[in-house]
Coordinates of C-alpha atoms in Angstrom, one line a residue:
X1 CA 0.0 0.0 0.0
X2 CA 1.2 3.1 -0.9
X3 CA 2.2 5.9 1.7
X4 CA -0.2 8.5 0.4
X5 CA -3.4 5.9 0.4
X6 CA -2.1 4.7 3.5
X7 CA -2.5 8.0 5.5
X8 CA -5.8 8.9 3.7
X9 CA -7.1 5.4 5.1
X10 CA -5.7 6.3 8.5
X11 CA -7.5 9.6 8.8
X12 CA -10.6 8.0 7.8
X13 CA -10.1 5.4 10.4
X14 CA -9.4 8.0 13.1
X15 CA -12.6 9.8 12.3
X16 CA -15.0 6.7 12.0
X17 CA -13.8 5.5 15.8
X18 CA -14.4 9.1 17.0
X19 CA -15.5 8.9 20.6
X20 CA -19.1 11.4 21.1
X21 CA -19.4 9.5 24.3
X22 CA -22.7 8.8 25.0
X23 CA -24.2 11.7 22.2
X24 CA -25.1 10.4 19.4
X25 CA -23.5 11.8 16.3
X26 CA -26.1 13.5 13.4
X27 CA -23.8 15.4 11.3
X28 CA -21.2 17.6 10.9
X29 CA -21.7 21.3 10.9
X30 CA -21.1 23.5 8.4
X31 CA -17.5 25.3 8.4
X32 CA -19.1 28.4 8.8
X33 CA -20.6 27.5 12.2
X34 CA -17.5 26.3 13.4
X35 CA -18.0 28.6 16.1
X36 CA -21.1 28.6 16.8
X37 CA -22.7 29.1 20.4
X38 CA -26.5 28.8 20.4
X39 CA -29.2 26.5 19.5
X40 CA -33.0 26.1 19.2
X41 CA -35.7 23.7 17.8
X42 CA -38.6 24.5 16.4
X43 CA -39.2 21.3 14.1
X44 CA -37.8 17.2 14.7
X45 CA -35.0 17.7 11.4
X46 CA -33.9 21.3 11.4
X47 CA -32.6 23.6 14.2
X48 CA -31.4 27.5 14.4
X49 CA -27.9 28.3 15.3
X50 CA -25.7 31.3 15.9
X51 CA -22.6 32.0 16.5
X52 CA -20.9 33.8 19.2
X53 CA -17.8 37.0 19.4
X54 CA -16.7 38.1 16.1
X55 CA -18.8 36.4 14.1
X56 CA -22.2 37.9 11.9
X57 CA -25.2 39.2 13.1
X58 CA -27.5 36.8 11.7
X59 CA -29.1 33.2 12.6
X60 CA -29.0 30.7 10.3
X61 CA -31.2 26.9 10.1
X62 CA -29.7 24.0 9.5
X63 CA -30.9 20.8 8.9
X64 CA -30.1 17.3 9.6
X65 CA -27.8 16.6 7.2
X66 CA -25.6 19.4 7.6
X67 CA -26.3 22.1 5.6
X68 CA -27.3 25.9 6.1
X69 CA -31.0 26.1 4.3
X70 CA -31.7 29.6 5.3
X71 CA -30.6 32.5 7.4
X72 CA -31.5 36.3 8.4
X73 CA -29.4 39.2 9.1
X74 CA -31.2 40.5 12.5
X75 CA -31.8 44.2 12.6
X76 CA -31.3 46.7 15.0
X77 CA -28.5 44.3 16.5
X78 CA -24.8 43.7 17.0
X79 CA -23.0 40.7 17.6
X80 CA -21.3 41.6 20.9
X81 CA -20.9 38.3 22.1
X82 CA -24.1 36.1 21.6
X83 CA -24.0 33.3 23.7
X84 CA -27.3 30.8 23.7
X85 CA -30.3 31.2 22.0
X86 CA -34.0 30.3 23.2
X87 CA -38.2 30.3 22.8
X88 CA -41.2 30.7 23.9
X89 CA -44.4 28.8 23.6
X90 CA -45.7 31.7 21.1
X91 CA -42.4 30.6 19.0
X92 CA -40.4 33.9 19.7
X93 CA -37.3 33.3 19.5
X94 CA -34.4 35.7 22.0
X95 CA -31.0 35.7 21.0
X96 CA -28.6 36.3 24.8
X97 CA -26.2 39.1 23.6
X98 CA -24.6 38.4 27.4
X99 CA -21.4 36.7 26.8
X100 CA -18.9 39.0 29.4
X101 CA -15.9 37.0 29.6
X102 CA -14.0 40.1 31.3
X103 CA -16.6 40.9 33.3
X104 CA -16.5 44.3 32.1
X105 CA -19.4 45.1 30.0
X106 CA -22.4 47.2 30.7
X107 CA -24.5 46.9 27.4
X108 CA -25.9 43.8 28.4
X109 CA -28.9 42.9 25.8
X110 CA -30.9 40.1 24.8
X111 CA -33.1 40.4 21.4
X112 CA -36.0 39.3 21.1
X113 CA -37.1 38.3 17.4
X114 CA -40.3 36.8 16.2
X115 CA -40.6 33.0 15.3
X116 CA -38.0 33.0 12.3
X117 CA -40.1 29.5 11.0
X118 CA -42.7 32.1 9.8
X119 CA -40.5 35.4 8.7
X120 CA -39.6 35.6 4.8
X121 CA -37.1 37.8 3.4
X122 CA -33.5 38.4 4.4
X123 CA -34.0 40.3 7.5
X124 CA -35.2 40.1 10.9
X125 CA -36.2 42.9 13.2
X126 CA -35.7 42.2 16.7
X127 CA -36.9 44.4 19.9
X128 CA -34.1 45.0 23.1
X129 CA -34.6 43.9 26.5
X130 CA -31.6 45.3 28.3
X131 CA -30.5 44.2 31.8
X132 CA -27.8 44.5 34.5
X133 CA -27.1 42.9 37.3
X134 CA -27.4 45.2 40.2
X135 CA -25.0 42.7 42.4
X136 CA -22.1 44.4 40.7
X137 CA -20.4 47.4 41.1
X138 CA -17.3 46.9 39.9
X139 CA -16.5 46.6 36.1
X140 CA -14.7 44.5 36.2
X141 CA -14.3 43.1 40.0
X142 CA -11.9 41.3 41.5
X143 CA -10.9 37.8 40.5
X144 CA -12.3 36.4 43.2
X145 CA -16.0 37.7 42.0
X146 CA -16.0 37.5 38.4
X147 CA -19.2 36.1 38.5
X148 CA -21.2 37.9 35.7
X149 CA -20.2 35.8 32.4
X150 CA -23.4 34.7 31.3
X151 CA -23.7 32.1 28.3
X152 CA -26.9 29.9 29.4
X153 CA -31.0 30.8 29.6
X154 CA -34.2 29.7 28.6
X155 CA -38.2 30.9 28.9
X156 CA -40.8 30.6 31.5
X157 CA -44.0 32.2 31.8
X158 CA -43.1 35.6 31.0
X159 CA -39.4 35.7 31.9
X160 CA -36.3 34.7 30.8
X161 CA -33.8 32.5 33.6
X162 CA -30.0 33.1 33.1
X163 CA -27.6 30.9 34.4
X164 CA -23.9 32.1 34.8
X165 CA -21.2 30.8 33.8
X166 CA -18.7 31.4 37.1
X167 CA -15.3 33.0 35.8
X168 CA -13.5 33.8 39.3
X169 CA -10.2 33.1 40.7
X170 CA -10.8 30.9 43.4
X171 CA -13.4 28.7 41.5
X172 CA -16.5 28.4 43.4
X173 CA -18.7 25.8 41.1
X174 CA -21.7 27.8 41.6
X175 CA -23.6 28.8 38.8
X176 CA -25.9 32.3 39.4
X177 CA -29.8 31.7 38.6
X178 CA -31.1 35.8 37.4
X179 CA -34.6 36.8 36.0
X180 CA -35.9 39.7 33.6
X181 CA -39.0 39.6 31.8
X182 CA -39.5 38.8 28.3
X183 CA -40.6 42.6 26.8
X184 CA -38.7 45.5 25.7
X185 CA -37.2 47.4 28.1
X186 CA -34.4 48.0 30.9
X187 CA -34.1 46.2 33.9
X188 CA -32.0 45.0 36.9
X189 CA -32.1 41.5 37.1
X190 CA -33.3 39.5 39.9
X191 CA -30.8 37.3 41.7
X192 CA -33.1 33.6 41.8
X193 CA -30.4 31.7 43.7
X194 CA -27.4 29.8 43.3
X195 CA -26.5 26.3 42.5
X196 CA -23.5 24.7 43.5
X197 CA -22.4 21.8 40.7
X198 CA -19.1 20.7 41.0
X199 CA -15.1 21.8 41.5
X200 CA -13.2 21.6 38.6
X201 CA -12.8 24.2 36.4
X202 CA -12.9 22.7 32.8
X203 CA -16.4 20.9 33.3
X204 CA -18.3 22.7 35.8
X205 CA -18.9 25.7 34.2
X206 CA -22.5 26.4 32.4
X207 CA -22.4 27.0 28.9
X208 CA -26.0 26.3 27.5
X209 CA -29.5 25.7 29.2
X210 CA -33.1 24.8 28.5
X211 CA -36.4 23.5 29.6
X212 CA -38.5 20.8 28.4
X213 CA -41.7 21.5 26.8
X214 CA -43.4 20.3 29.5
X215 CA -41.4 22.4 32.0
X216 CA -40.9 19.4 34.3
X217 CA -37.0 18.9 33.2
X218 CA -34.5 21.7 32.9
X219 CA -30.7 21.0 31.5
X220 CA -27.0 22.6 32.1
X221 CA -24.3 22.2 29.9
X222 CA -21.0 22.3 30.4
X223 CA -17.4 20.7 28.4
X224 CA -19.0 17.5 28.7
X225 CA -21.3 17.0 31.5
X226 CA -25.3 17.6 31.8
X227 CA -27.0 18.4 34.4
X228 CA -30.9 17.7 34.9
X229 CA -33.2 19.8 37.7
X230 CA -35.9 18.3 38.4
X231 CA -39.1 18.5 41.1
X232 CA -38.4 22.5 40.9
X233 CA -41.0 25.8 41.6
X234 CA -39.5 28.5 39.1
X235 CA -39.5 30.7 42.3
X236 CA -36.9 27.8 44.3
X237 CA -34.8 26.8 41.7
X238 CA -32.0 25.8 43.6
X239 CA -34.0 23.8 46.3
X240 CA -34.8 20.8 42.6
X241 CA -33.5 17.7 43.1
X242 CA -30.4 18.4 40.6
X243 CA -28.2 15.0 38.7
X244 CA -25.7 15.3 36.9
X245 CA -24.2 13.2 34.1
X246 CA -21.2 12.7 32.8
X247 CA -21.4 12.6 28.5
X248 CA -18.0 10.9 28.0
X249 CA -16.4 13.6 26.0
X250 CA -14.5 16.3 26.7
X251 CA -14.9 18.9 23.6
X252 CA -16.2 22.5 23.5
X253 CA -19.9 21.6 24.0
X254 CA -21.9 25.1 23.6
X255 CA -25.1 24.6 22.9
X256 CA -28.3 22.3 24.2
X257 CA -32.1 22.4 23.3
X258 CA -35.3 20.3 23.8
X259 CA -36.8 19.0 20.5
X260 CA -39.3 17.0 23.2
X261 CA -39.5 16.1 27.0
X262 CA -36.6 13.3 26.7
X263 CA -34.6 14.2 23.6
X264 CA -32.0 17.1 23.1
X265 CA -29.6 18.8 20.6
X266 CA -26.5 19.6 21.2
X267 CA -23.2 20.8 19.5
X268 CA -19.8 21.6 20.2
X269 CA -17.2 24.4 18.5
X270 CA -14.7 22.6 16.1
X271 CA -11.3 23.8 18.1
X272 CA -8.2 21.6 17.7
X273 CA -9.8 18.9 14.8
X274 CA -12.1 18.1 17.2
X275 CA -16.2 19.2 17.8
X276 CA -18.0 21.0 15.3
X277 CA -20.8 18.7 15.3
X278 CA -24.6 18.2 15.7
X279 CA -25.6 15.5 18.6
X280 CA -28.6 13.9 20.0
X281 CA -29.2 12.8 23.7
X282 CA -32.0 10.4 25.1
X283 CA -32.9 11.5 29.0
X284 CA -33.5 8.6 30.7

């Protein structure tokens, strides 16, 4: 066998035994969502994506076999750093424009767009619902309370929960549970509660959420573990009985969302020839 076939049947190898753990593989994303950070469901073969700092300002749908069959360029917005992406039961769709890495930022947004499934043209107009969080008063604070990173939320009669995604120097493995309502406007965001997950840095911080249908189940994701809360009041979040599961990998996992009450999406940034994928996950 020559050396040039040789390696071409190596790398071919290498990606068929590819270990997703316990996801199941769909398909591969398309290059240009390499990066991408946020993901929603409105339909079982197609989902919405976006991507997060430095890329466009516009959402694109992607179905099952890998390819980008429509997009918008969303209006009246900027792509500081969108981080997750979620809906209601009415099918609006918010975009979190709260990704705050240095802890620094003070235009926190999140747009709120109606369902894309039913918008033609090129464009979407969204409306603002801009928040703070009235814990801080430092920009940035100290290491030790770099707490206001936020890249995880979902819906719930008439609000919007966001999870944080814990940045500070000790790490404390809590995740911060804040509340704004769903309509335009400016608000200080109410401190729900924190939840305590785990220690180590590289898998315990939150970078997606969401909420089943049903609104029995909600999920955190982190770089390859899941969370489930469970037996929750919206008001007592962190009093749910709260399990955690380990996925078996270990790549860049971004993005979760119900497509029913036992079955998620997920996906993962392609960084170091790994990730960049579309995945499926069966609750128990």
């Amino acid at each position: 066998m020559n050396r040039p076939y040789s390696f071409l049947v190596l790398i071919f190898l290498l990606q068929s035994c590819a270990n997703h753990g316990q996801l199941k593989l769909i398909e591969k994303l398309p290059q240009k969502l390499k990066e991408n950070s946020g993901i929603v469901s409105y339909s079982d073969s197609t989902a919405w994506f976006i991507e997060d700092n430095g890329n466009s300002d516009n959402i694109y749908k992607i179905d099952f076999k890998g390819n980008i069959i429509q997009q918008f360029d969303v209006k009246n917005a900027k792509n500081d750093d969108w981080e997750d992406l979620t809906k209601d039961k009415k099918g609006n769709l918010y975009i979190g424009d709260f990704g705050n890495n240095a802890n620094n930022r003070k235009n926190l947004v999140i747009y709120k767009a109606q369902n894309p499934e039913i918008k033609k043209g090129e464009k979407i107009s969204v409306e603002k619902i801009k928040f703070r969080y009235s814990e801080q008063q430092d920009f940035p604070p100290r290491r030790g309370e770099l707490l206001y990173d936020a890249e995880a939320f979902f819906h719930s009669e008439g609000y919007l929960y966001i999870f944080t995604k814990n940045r500070a120097n000790p790490f404390t493995g809590e995740t911060s549970i804040y509340r704004v309502p769903d309509s335009k406007g400016t608000y200080d965001a109410k401190l729900m509660g924190k939840i305590s997950l785990c220690s180590d840095w590289d898998t315990c911080r939150i970078t997606s959420a969401d909420i089943s249908p049903d609104e029995k189940t909600i999920v955190l994701l982190s770089y390859g573990k899941l969370w489930t809360i469970t037996n929750f009041s919206m008001d007592a979040l962190p009093k749910g009985y709260l399990k955690e599961i380990d996925l078996g990998v270990r790549t860049q996992l971004e993005s979760v969302c119900f497509t029913d009450n036992k079955t998620l999406l997920l996906s993962d940034e392609e960084r170091d020839g790994t990730g960049g994928n579309l995945y499926s996950y069966k609750l128990e």
